[in-house]
Short mmCIF file of C-alpha atoms and ligand atoms in Angstrom, two decimals:
data_model
loop_
_atom_site.label_atom_id
_atom_site.label_comp_id
_atom_site.label_asym_id
_atom_site.label_seq_id
_atom_site.Cartn_x
_atom_site.Cartn_y
_atom_site.Cartn_z
CA UNK Z 1 99.58 177.87 206.53
CA UNK Z 2 99.18 175.46 203.31
CA UNK Z 3 101.56 175.95 200.43
CA UNK Z 4 98.95 177.98 198.35
CA UNK Z 5 98.17 181.20 196.55
CA UNK Z 6 96.77 183.91 198.54
CA UNK Z 7 94.12 185.69 196.87
CA UNK Z 8 94.14 188.96 198.96
CA UNK Z 9 97.56 189.03 197.41
CA UNK Z 10 96.30 189.57 194.04
CA UNK Z 11 97.78 193.21 193.45
CA UNK Z 12 101.36 192.56 193.37
CA UNK Z 13 101.22 189.77 190.35
CA UNK Z 14 102.23 190.93 187.16
CA UNK Z 15 99.50 191.82 185.17
CA UNK Z 16 99.30 189.01 182.94
CA UNK Z 17 99.44 186.58 185.92
CA UNK Z 18 97.23 188.63 187.47
CA UNK Z 19 94.96 188.25 184.43
CA UNK Z 20 95.37 184.43 184.00
CA UNK Z 21 94.33 184.31 188.26
CA UNK Z 22 91.10 186.43 187.57
CA UNK Z 23 90.35 184.40 184.66
CA UNK Z 24 90.39 181.16 186.55
CA UNK Z 25 87.99 182.76 188.93
CA UNK Z 26 85.90 183.69 186.30
CA UNK Z 27 86.03 180.61 184.46
CA UNK Z 28 86.38 177.52 187.19
CA UNK Z 29 85.07 179.30 190.54
CA UNK Z 30 86.57 179.25 194.04
CA UNK Z 31 87.45 175.79 194.26
CA UNK Z 32 90.77 175.72 192.73
CA UNK Z 33 94.23 176.99 194.42
CA UNK Z 34 97.36 177.42 192.97
CA UNK Z 35 100.46 176.59 194.61
CA UNK Z 36 103.19 179.40 195.66
CA UNK Z 37 102.93 182.97 196.96
CA UNK Z 38 104.07 183.88 193.27
CA UNK Z 39 102.30 181.33 191.29
CA UNK Z 40 103.91 179.69 188.00
CA UNK Z 41 102.74 179.52 184.93
CA UNK Z 42 104.11 176.61 182.93
CA UNK Z 43 104.31 175.87 178.95
CA UNK Z 44 106.25 172.86 178.82
CA UNK Z 45 107.98 169.97 180.06
CA UNK Z 46 110.74 167.72 179.91
CA UNK Z 47 112.25 164.78 182.50
CA UNK Z 48 112.94 166.92 185.88
CA UNK Z 49 112.41 169.94 184.51
CA UNK Z 50 109.51 172.53 183.88
CA UNK Z 51 109.89 175.48 181.37
CA UNK Z 52 107.98 178.99 181.72
CA UNK Z 53 106.85 181.00 178.58
CA UNK Z 54 110.25 183.16 178.72
CA UNK Z 55 112.41 179.65 178.55
CA UNK Z 56 113.14 179.25 181.93
CA UNK Z 57 113.47 176.27 183.69
CA UNK Z 58 112.84 175.21 186.79
CA UNK Z 59 113.83 171.85 188.38
CA UNK Z 60 110.64 169.87 189.42
CA UNK Z 61 111.72 168.28 192.61
CA UNK Z 62 107.58 167.74 193.45
CA UNK Z 63 106.10 165.30 190.60
CA UNK Z 64 105.28 161.97 191.16
CA UNK Z 65 102.78 162.05 188.55
CA UNK Z 66 105.00 162.25 185.89
CA UNK Z 67 106.66 159.70 187.63
CA UNK Z 68 108.97 158.51 185.05
CA UNK Z 69 109.78 162.11 183.51
CA UNK Z 70 107.64 164.72 181.89
CA UNK Z 71 106.82 163.70 178.61
CA UNK Z 72 108.93 160.86 178.77
CA UNK Z 73 109.60 160.07 174.96
CA UNK Z 74 109.10 156.32 175.29
CA UNK Z 75 105.41 156.91 177.18
CA UNK Z 76 104.63 159.45 174.50
CA UNK Z 77 105.15 157.05 171.82
CA UNK Z 78 103.28 154.51 172.93
CA UNK Z 79 100.51 156.82 173.94
CA UNK Z 80 100.32 158.26 170.51
CA UNK Z 81 100.72 155.05 168.58
CA UNK Z 82 97.62 153.14 171.08
CA UNK Z 83 95.58 156.46 170.25
CA UNK Z 84 96.40 156.26 166.68
CA UNK Z 85 95.11 152.63 166.26
CA UNK Z 86 92.47 151.77 169.10
CA UNK Z 87 90.78 153.40 172.32
CA UNK Z 88 87.89 151.53 173.87
CA UNK Z 89 87.04 149.73 176.95
CA UNK Z 90 87.01 146.45 179.05
CA UNK Z 91 83.99 145.34 177.15
CA UNK Z 92 85.96 143.98 174.84
CA UNK Z 93 88.85 141.03 174.84
CA UNK Z 94 92.50 143.11 173.94
CA UNK Z 95 95.57 140.99 174.87
CA UNK Z 96 97.32 144.68 176.37
CA UNK Z 97 95.15 144.69 179.49
CA UNK Z 98 96.07 140.96 179.73
CA UNK Z 99 100.12 141.12 179.61
CA UNK Z 100 99.92 144.29 181.44
CA UNK Z 101 97.93 142.96 184.60
CA UNK Z 102 100.37 139.95 184.38
CA UNK Z 103 103.30 142.11 184.84
CA UNK Z 104 101.73 144.80 186.99
CA UNK Z 105 100.49 141.89 189.66
CA UNK Z 106 104.10 140.30 188.81
CA UNK Z 107 105.72 143.28 191.18
CA UNK Z 108 103.70 142.07 194.50
CA UNK Z 109 103.46 139.29 196.84
CA UNK Z 110 101.12 136.24 195.05
CA UNK Z 111 98.52 136.75 197.54
CA UNK Z 112 97.51 140.16 195.76
CA UNK Z 113 95.75 138.22 192.33
CA UNK Z 114 93.26 140.61 190.96
CA UNK Z 115 93.66 144.12 189.59
CA UNK Z 116 90.59 146.49 188.99
CA UNK Z 117 91.03 149.30 187.05
CA UNK Z 118 89.67 152.87 187.76
CA UNK Z 119 90.97 156.54 186.37
CA UNK Z 120 91.47 158.35 189.72
CA UNK Z 121 93.13 157.32 193.11
CA UNK Z 122 89.89 158.49 194.99
CA UNK Z 123 88.28 156.06 192.57
CA UNK Z 124 90.26 153.40 193.63
CA UNK Z 125 89.69 153.83 197.25
CA UNK Z 126 86.19 153.78 196.78
CA UNK Z 127 86.24 150.80 194.99
CA UNK Z 128 88.50 149.77 197.38
CA UNK Z 129 85.89 150.57 200.63
CA UNK Z 130 83.12 149.17 199.00
CA UNK Z 131 84.52 146.08 198.78
CA UNK Z 132 85.82 145.94 202.17
CA UNK Z 133 82.20 146.60 203.08
CA UNK Z 134 80.76 143.96 201.27
CA UNK Z 135 83.24 141.62 202.37
CA UNK Z 136 83.01 141.98 206.06
CA UNK Z 137 79.49 143.21 206.58
CA UNK Z 138 80.88 145.96 208.36
CA UNK Z 139 80.85 149.93 207.69
CA UNK Z 140 83.61 151.62 210.05
CA UNK Z 141 86.88 153.04 208.75
CA UNK Z 142 90.07 153.80 210.77
CA UNK Z 143 92.44 156.39 208.89
CA UNK Z 144 95.67 158.40 210.43
CA UNK Z 145 94.39 161.58 211.73
CA UNK Z 146 96.31 163.91 208.80
CA UNK Z 147 95.31 161.01 205.84
CA UNK Z 148 94.16 161.91 202.55
CA UNK Z 149 92.30 159.31 200.46
CA UNK Z 150 90.12 161.33 197.74
CA UNK Z 151 87.86 163.49 197.00
CA UNK Z 152 84.39 161.27 196.39
CA UNK Z 153 81.84 162.36 198.97
CA UNK Z 154 82.78 158.28 200.23
CA UNK Z 155 86.10 158.76 200.32
CA UNK Z 156 86.60 162.74 201.70
CA UNK Z 157 84.80 161.65 204.76
CA UNK Z 158 87.68 159.58 205.50
CA UNK Z 159 89.97 162.32 204.64
CA UNK Z 160 90.58 164.20 207.38
CA UNK Z 161 93.80 166.21 205.83
CA UNK Z 162 90.46 168.59 203.73
CA UNK Z 163 90.36 170.16 207.12
CA UNK Z 164 86.81 171.03 209.05
CA UNK Z 165 85.10 171.96 205.80
CA UNK Z 166 84.72 168.46 205.37
CA UNK Z 167 83.30 166.48 208.01
CA UNK Z 168 84.62 163.22 209.14
CA UNK Z 169 81.95 160.23 208.63
CA UNK Z 170 80.15 159.19 211.98
CA UNK Z 171 82.01 155.74 211.04
CA UNK Z 172 85.38 157.04 210.91
CA UNK Z 173 87.46 157.04 213.48
CA UNK Z 174 91.48 158.60 213.56
CA UNK Z 175 94.44 157.51 215.06
CA UNK Z 176 98.12 159.50 215.34
CA UNK Z 177 100.10 159.44 212.60
CA UNK Z 178 103.01 157.57 213.11
CA UNK Z 179 105.28 160.67 214.46
CA UNK Z 180 108.55 159.14 215.75
CA UNK Z 181 109.76 162.17 216.73
CA UNK Z 182 106.78 163.24 219.08
CA UNK Z 183 105.88 159.95 220.03
CA UNK Z 184 109.51 159.55 222.01
CA UNK Z 185 110.95 156.64 220.03
CA UNK Z 186 110.02 152.98 218.45
CA UNK Z 187 109.02 151.07 221.53
CA UNK Z 188 106.75 154.01 222.42
CA UNK Z 189 105.64 154.13 219.01
CA UNK Z 190 104.29 150.96 218.67
CA UNK Z 191 102.15 151.13 221.76
CA UNK Z 192 100.76 154.07 221.39
CA UNK Z 193 99.36 152.94 217.80
CA UNK Z 194 98.63 149.38 219.41
CA UNK Z 195 96.42 151.43 221.62
CA UNK Z 196 94.57 153.79 219.65
CA UNK Z 197 93.47 151.20 216.87
CA UNK Z 198 92.14 149.03 220.15
CA UNK Z 199 90.51 151.94 220.96
CA UNK Z 200 89.40 153.21 217.52
CA UNK Z 201 87.78 149.63 217.14
CA UNK Z 202 86.09 149.18 220.33
CA UNK Z 203 84.34 152.84 219.31
CA UNK Z 204 83.50 151.75 216.34
CA UNK Z 205 81.93 148.19 217.52
CA UNK Z 206 79.81 150.29 220.23
CA UNK Z 207 78.52 152.57 217.73
CA UNK Z 208 77.50 149.24 215.90
CA UNK Z 209 79.51 150.16 212.65
CA UNK Z 210 82.34 147.42 213.44
CA UNK Z 211 85.35 147.45 211.18
CA UNK Z 212 85.46 147.39 207.60
CA UNK Z 213 88.87 148.30 207.12
CA UNK Z 214 91.91 150.53 208.30
CA UNK Z 215 93.50 152.45 205.27
CA UNK Z 216 96.99 154.04 205.37
CA UNK Z 217 99.26 155.84 203.17
CA UNK Z 218 102.08 153.55 202.95
CA UNK Z 219 104.71 157.05 203.19
CA UNK Z 220 102.05 158.78 205.64
CA UNK Z 221 102.71 161.76 202.52
CA UNK Z 222 99.56 163.92 203.87
CA UNK Z 223 100.42 163.17 207.49
CA UNK Z 224 104.06 164.79 206.93
CA UNK Z 225 105.87 161.57 205.33
CA UNK Z 226 106.48 158.72 208.16
CA UNK Z 227 108.66 156.34 206.20
CA UNK Z 228 110.02 154.57 209.62
CA UNK Z 229 110.87 152.38 211.68
CA UNK Z 230 110.17 149.79 208.73
CA UNK Z 231 107.46 147.27 210.21
CA UNK Z 232 105.84 149.70 212.92
CA UNK Z 233 102.58 148.88 211.03
CA UNK Z 234 102.50 145.20 211.94
CA UNK Z 235 100.69 145.17 215.28
CA UNK Z 236 98.22 147.75 214.02
CA UNK Z 237 97.13 145.11 210.96
CA UNK Z 238 96.88 142.41 213.54
CA UNK Z 239 94.30 143.96 215.74
CA UNK Z 240 92.32 145.14 212.78
CA UNK Z 241 92.40 141.44 211.15
CA UNK Z 242 91.52 140.29 214.88
CA UNK Z 243 88.26 142.66 214.72
CA UNK Z 244 87.16 141.19 211.39
CA UNK Z 245 88.43 144.12 209.38
CA UNK Z 246 90.84 144.63 206.52
CA UNK Z 247 94.09 146.60 205.47
CA UNK Z 248 94.25 148.66 202.51
CA UNK Z 249 97.59 149.83 201.54
CA UNK Z 250 96.82 152.98 200.00
CA UNK Z 251 100.20 153.34 197.19
CA UNK Z 252 99.04 156.36 195.45
CA UNK Z 253 102.08 157.93 196.85
CA UNK Z 254 104.80 155.73 197.82
CA UNK Z 255 104.04 152.99 194.98
CA UNK Z 256 105.76 152.41 191.55
CA UNK Z 257 109.52 152.39 193.15
CA UNK Z 258 109.71 155.48 194.87
CA UNK Z 259 110.80 154.65 198.34
CA UNK Z 260 113.95 152.72 196.08
CA UNK Z 261 114.44 149.21 196.51
CA UNK Z 262 110.77 147.89 196.35
CA UNK Z 263 108.26 148.71 193.89
CA UNK Z 264 105.81 149.18 196.49
CA UNK Z 265 105.59 151.05 200.05
CA UNK Z 266 104.00 148.48 202.15
CA UNK Z 267 107.07 146.24 201.05
CA UNK Z 268 109.16 148.08 203.25
CA UNK Z 269 107.22 147.38 206.21
CA UNK Z 270 107.23 143.60 205.40
CA UNK Z 271 103.50 143.40 205.09
CA UNK Z 272 101.08 141.71 202.36
CA UNK Z 273 97.71 144.34 202.63
CA UNK Z 274 94.55 142.53 201.63
CA UNK Z 275 94.01 145.50 199.45
CA UNK Z 276 96.12 147.76 197.60
CA UNK Z 277 95.22 151.17 195.76
CA UNK Z 278 97.29 153.35 193.51
CA UNK Z 279 96.97 155.93 191.12
CA UNK Z 280 99.04 159.14 190.30
CA UNK Z 281 102.14 157.80 188.85
CA UNK Z 282 100.73 154.99 187.53
CA UNK Z 283 100.20 156.38 183.67
CA UNK Z 284 103.03 159.00 183.85
CA UNK Z 285 100.21 161.86 183.53
CA UNK Z 286 97.78 159.75 181.58
CA UNK Z 287 94.56 159.34 184.14
CA UNK Z 288 94.52 155.59 185.17
CA UNK Z 289 94.59 153.89 189.03
CA UNK Z 290 93.81 150.51 189.91
CA UNK Z 291 92.76 148.92 192.96
CA UNK Z 292 94.66 145.23 193.53
CA UNK Z 293 92.86 142.44 195.94
CA UNK Z 294 93.35 139.21 197.32
CA UNK Z 295 91.11 136.97 194.92
CA UNK Z 296 88.85 135.46 198.10
CA UNK Z 297 87.84 138.83 198.67
CA UNK Z 298 85.86 139.50 195.08
CA UNK Z 299 84.48 136.24 194.66
CA UNK Z 300 80.97 137.19 195.89
CA UNK Z 301 81.42 140.73 195.33
CA UNK Z 302 82.15 140.17 191.57
CA UNK Z 303 79.04 137.20 191.26
CA UNK Z 304 76.60 139.68 192.32
CA UNK Z 305 77.62 143.20 191.32
CA UNK Z 306 78.97 144.33 187.64
CA UNK Z 307 81.41 146.30 187.50
CA UNK Z 308 82.24 148.71 184.44
CA UNK Z 309 84.44 151.58 184.38
CA UNK Z 310 83.63 153.16 180.55
CA UNK Z 311 87.05 154.76 180.68
CA UNK Z 312 89.22 152.58 183.62
CA UNK Z 313 91.65 150.70 181.84
CA UNK Z 314 90.61 151.95 178.19
CA UNK Z 315 93.63 150.80 175.57
CA UNK Z 316 95.44 154.42 175.60
CA UNK Z 317 95.35 154.38 179.30
CA UNK Z 318 96.88 150.67 179.76
CA UNK Z 319 99.59 151.92 176.57
CA UNK Z 320 100.65 154.29 178.99
CA UNK Z 321 100.65 152.24 182.15
CA UNK Z 322 103.01 149.73 179.83
CA UNK Z 323 105.04 152.30 178.95
CA UNK Z 324 105.95 153.57 182.87
CA UNK Z 325 106.39 149.55 183.93
CA UNK Z 326 108.96 149.12 180.87
CA UNK Z 327 110.88 152.81 181.66
CA UNK Z 328 111.34 151.83 185.32
CA UNK Z 329 112.85 148.46 185.00
CA UNK Z 330 114.74 149.40 181.39
CA UNK Z 331 116.16 152.87 183.28
CA UNK Z 332 116.74 150.84 186.85
CA UNK Z 333 114.42 153.88 188.32
CA UNK Z 334 114.11 152.00 191.54
CA UNK Z 335 117.51 151.77 192.00
CA UNK Z 336 118.13 155.69 191.27
CA UNK Z 337 115.56 156.16 193.47
CA UNK Z 338 117.32 154.58 196.27
CA UNK Z 339 121.11 156.31 195.31
CA UNK Z 340 119.60 159.92 194.39
CA UNK Z 341 117.78 159.44 197.89
CA UNK Z 342 119.95 158.28 200.22
CA UNK Z 343 122.23 161.22 198.63
CA UNK Z 344 119.51 163.88 198.97
CA UNK Z 345 118.98 162.74 202.70
CA UNK Z 346 122.58 162.35 203.67
CA UNK Z 347 123.29 165.81 202.48
CA UNK Z 348 120.35 167.65 204.12
CA UNK Z 349 121.26 165.87 207.32
CA UNK Z 350 124.43 167.83 206.85
CA UNK Z 351 122.92 170.84 206.26
CA UNK Z 352 120.23 170.41 209.27
CA UNK Z 353 123.05 170.23 212.04
CA UNK Z 354 123.54 173.71 211.48
CA UNK Z 355 120.00 174.70 212.67
CA UNK Z 356 118.09 174.28 215.33
CA UNK Z 357 114.74 174.48 213.17
CA UNK Z 358 115.37 171.45 211.56
CA UNK Z 359 113.81 168.78 213.70
CA UNK Z 360 114.28 165.90 211.61
CA UNK Z 361 115.07 164.66 208.21
CA UNK Z 362 113.38 161.47 207.11
CA UNK Z 363 112.12 159.77 204.18
CA UNK Z 364 112.61 156.35 202.05
CA UNK Z 365 114.19 156.36 198.45
CA UNK Z 366 113.22 159.66 197.01
CA UNK Z 367 110.29 160.99 198.92
CA UNK Z 368 111.76 163.10 202.10
CA UNK Z 369 110.45 165.09 204.82
CA UNK Z 370 112.23 168.14 206.15
CA UNK Z 371 110.59 168.82 209.72
CA UNK Z 372 110.63 172.51 210.56
CA UNK Z 373 109.91 173.42 214.24
CA UNK Z 374 110.43 176.57 216.36
CA UNK Z 375 112.97 174.90 218.35
CA UNK Z 376 114.38 171.50 218.58
CA UNK Z 377 113.62 171.38 222.81
CA UNK Z 378 109.76 171.82 222.23
CA UNK Z 379 109.36 170.34 218.48
CA UNK Z 380 106.65 173.03 217.97
CA UNK Z 381 105.91 172.52 213.89
CA UNK Z 382 106.33 175.94 212.14
CA UNK Z 383 104.21 175.83 209.19
CA UNK Z 384 105.08 179.65 208.32
CA UNK Z 385 108.88 179.12 207.57
CA UNK Z 386 108.74 176.20 205.82
CA UNK Z 387 106.14 178.69 203.70
CA UNK Z 388 109.03 180.85 203.53
CA UNK Z 389 111.37 178.20 202.37
CA UNK Z 390 108.60 177.09 200.01
CA UNK Z 391 108.50 180.13 198.22
CA UNK Z 392 112.16 181.11 198.58
CA UNK Z 393 113.29 177.82 196.45
CA UNK Z 394 110.59 178.74 193.95
CA UNK Z 395 111.63 182.34 193.44
CA UNK Z 396 114.62 180.11 192.58
CA UNK Z 397 112.88 178.52 190.46
CA UNK Z 398 113.37 174.95 192.38
CA UNK Z 399 109.73 173.46 192.96
CA UNK Z 400 108.83 171.81 196.40
CA UNK Z 401 106.25 171.48 198.61
CA UNK Z 402 104.99 171.46 202.06
CA UNK Z 403 103.19 168.26 203.87
CA UNK Z 404 101.76 167.63 207.19
CA UNK Z 405 98.68 169.08 209.45
CA UNK Z 406 100.72 171.88 209.79
CA UNK Z 407 102.30 172.52 206.78
CA UNK Z 408 105.72 172.19 208.41
CA UNK Z 409 107.40 169.43 206.87
CA UNK Z 410 109.04 170.15 203.35
CA UNK Z 411 108.03 167.54 200.87
CA UNK Z 412 110.66 166.85 198.34
CA UNK Z 413 109.54 164.51 195.89
CA UNK Z 414 110.78 164.45 192.41
CA UNK Z 415 110.26 162.59 189.22
CA UNK Z 416 111.90 159.11 189.46
CA UNK Z 417 114.74 160.15 186.98
CA UNK Z 418 116.12 162.95 189.19
CA UNK Z 419 120.11 163.13 188.84
CA UNK Z 420 122.63 163.73 190.96
CA UNK Z 421 123.22 166.45 189.11
CA UNK Z 422 119.31 167.53 189.72
CA UNK Z 423 119.99 166.99 193.46
CA UNK Z 424 122.94 169.43 193.55
CA UNK Z 425 121.19 172.05 191.82
CA UNK Z 426 118.09 171.49 194.96
CA UNK Z 427 120.70 170.85 197.46
CA UNK Z 428 122.89 174.16 196.86
CA UNK Z 429 119.76 176.35 196.29
CA UNK Z 430 118.15 174.85 199.92
CA UNK Z 431 121.77 175.57 201.79
CA UNK Z 432 121.60 179.46 200.73
CA UNK Z 433 117.69 179.39 200.86
CA UNK Z 434 117.79 178.06 204.74
CA UNK Z 435 120.11 180.33 205.45
CA UNK Z 436 118.39 183.32 204.67
CA UNK Z 437 114.66 181.98 206.33
CA UNK Z 438 115.98 179.93 209.19
CA UNK Z 439 118.10 182.18 211.34
N1 PMP A 1 95.57 158.55 198.22
C1 PMP A 1 96.25 159.43 198.25
C2 PMP A 1 97.39 159.36 199.30
C3 PMP A 1 96.82 160.40 197.45
O1 PMP A 1 97.94 161.23 197.89
C4 PMP A 1 95.81 160.71 196.71
C5 PMP A 1 96.10 162.02 195.60
N2 PMP A 1 96.91 163.01 196.19
C6 PMP A 1 94.56 159.89 196.55
C7 PMP A 1 94.85 158.95 197.20
C8 PMP A 1 93.22 160.61 195.56
O2 PMP A 1 93.84 160.03 194.04
P1 PMP A 1 93.41 161.08 192.93
O3 PMP A 1 93.44 162.81 192.98
O4 PMP A 1 93.87 160.48 191.28
O5 PMP A 1 91.89 161.22 193.05
#
């Protein structure tokens, strides 16, 4: 029920696509997945649009990797100039990484004072957990039941969304996602989360692991997108701190202004994490990611452990990241995320009134989820209907996807320069598709 191409349908693809899918299998092996019933071949991107080989444009309502828009000329130019000048690593003094780090840390509360660079979000979470374990002396990890935090052997062991093929580590416990709809109101949600985290902590202690960290995606993207009520995590974090554990805010999804109003998802919740990790949107497609720490956490770790990451923080990635920060500021993209995101959410909420199968429209800024169910009485997630909507939107050249453990939440997460005009195009298509698919 995930948004992926089903290989048993290969005979229904046009000859060229079929050949490419077979070549992928032959060359890349069986581990890879493609989006959509009819996979899309993309040859070019610009702003919020992607183009196929025939020149058709697709509205990109999904990418937060190219967060400031595909092939943004300012980023392209910065990368080109740096690649033509110097590309080396953190063992040499370079002013650019210092200037960037200063500005980057300046977007955060003062308590977060050191940044360490990696190439991927997975690596950032891996490093964050190493530091958490080193600092606390504990081994246990608590995550939400549908979390994804990455692909290394350590991090995949606390990424339950990878499914039963990737067993959770013996030192990992899960708590429910903050599903307001199904937990029945704010107070109940907070009470349920507090009780579940207490149970998880007690169980980790009983098994001798203790709690190194509670790590959570600050918009609970793979759990099904849960932004509200802002502040609901405070009691959970108090419990973790009381048990000697740390709170790691995974900002790979909501970070860099996507939620509107703030740079970081944790700021919506009025929290200051012990460690923050980010990645995807940081370099507009150039591999760069980071873990950010309260300095006291790194004192011992840094004294005793050498950190060198060949590509992490290389000159070109830093140039890309600097350009991304500049573009977010120069083009007021955080304000745009709020303005356009609020508009989309309000318009989809109006459409939703007509459908018993839309249980909730929720989101923050340009990260919106539409919860699709069999009916509003039972609120049973309906992944099949959601997939029909996603694939029909794709046929109309509007690219969205689905999230949540049953793939039953439409995931609307476009590049940050998404305009009101782009929103109109998306909404008109959604109106048509919902009418056809949810009846
Ligand atoms: N954390 C979250 C919340 C993510 O969504 C992802 C990627 N989807 C990661 C971590 C891992 O990032 P990467 O793919 O760059 O390793």
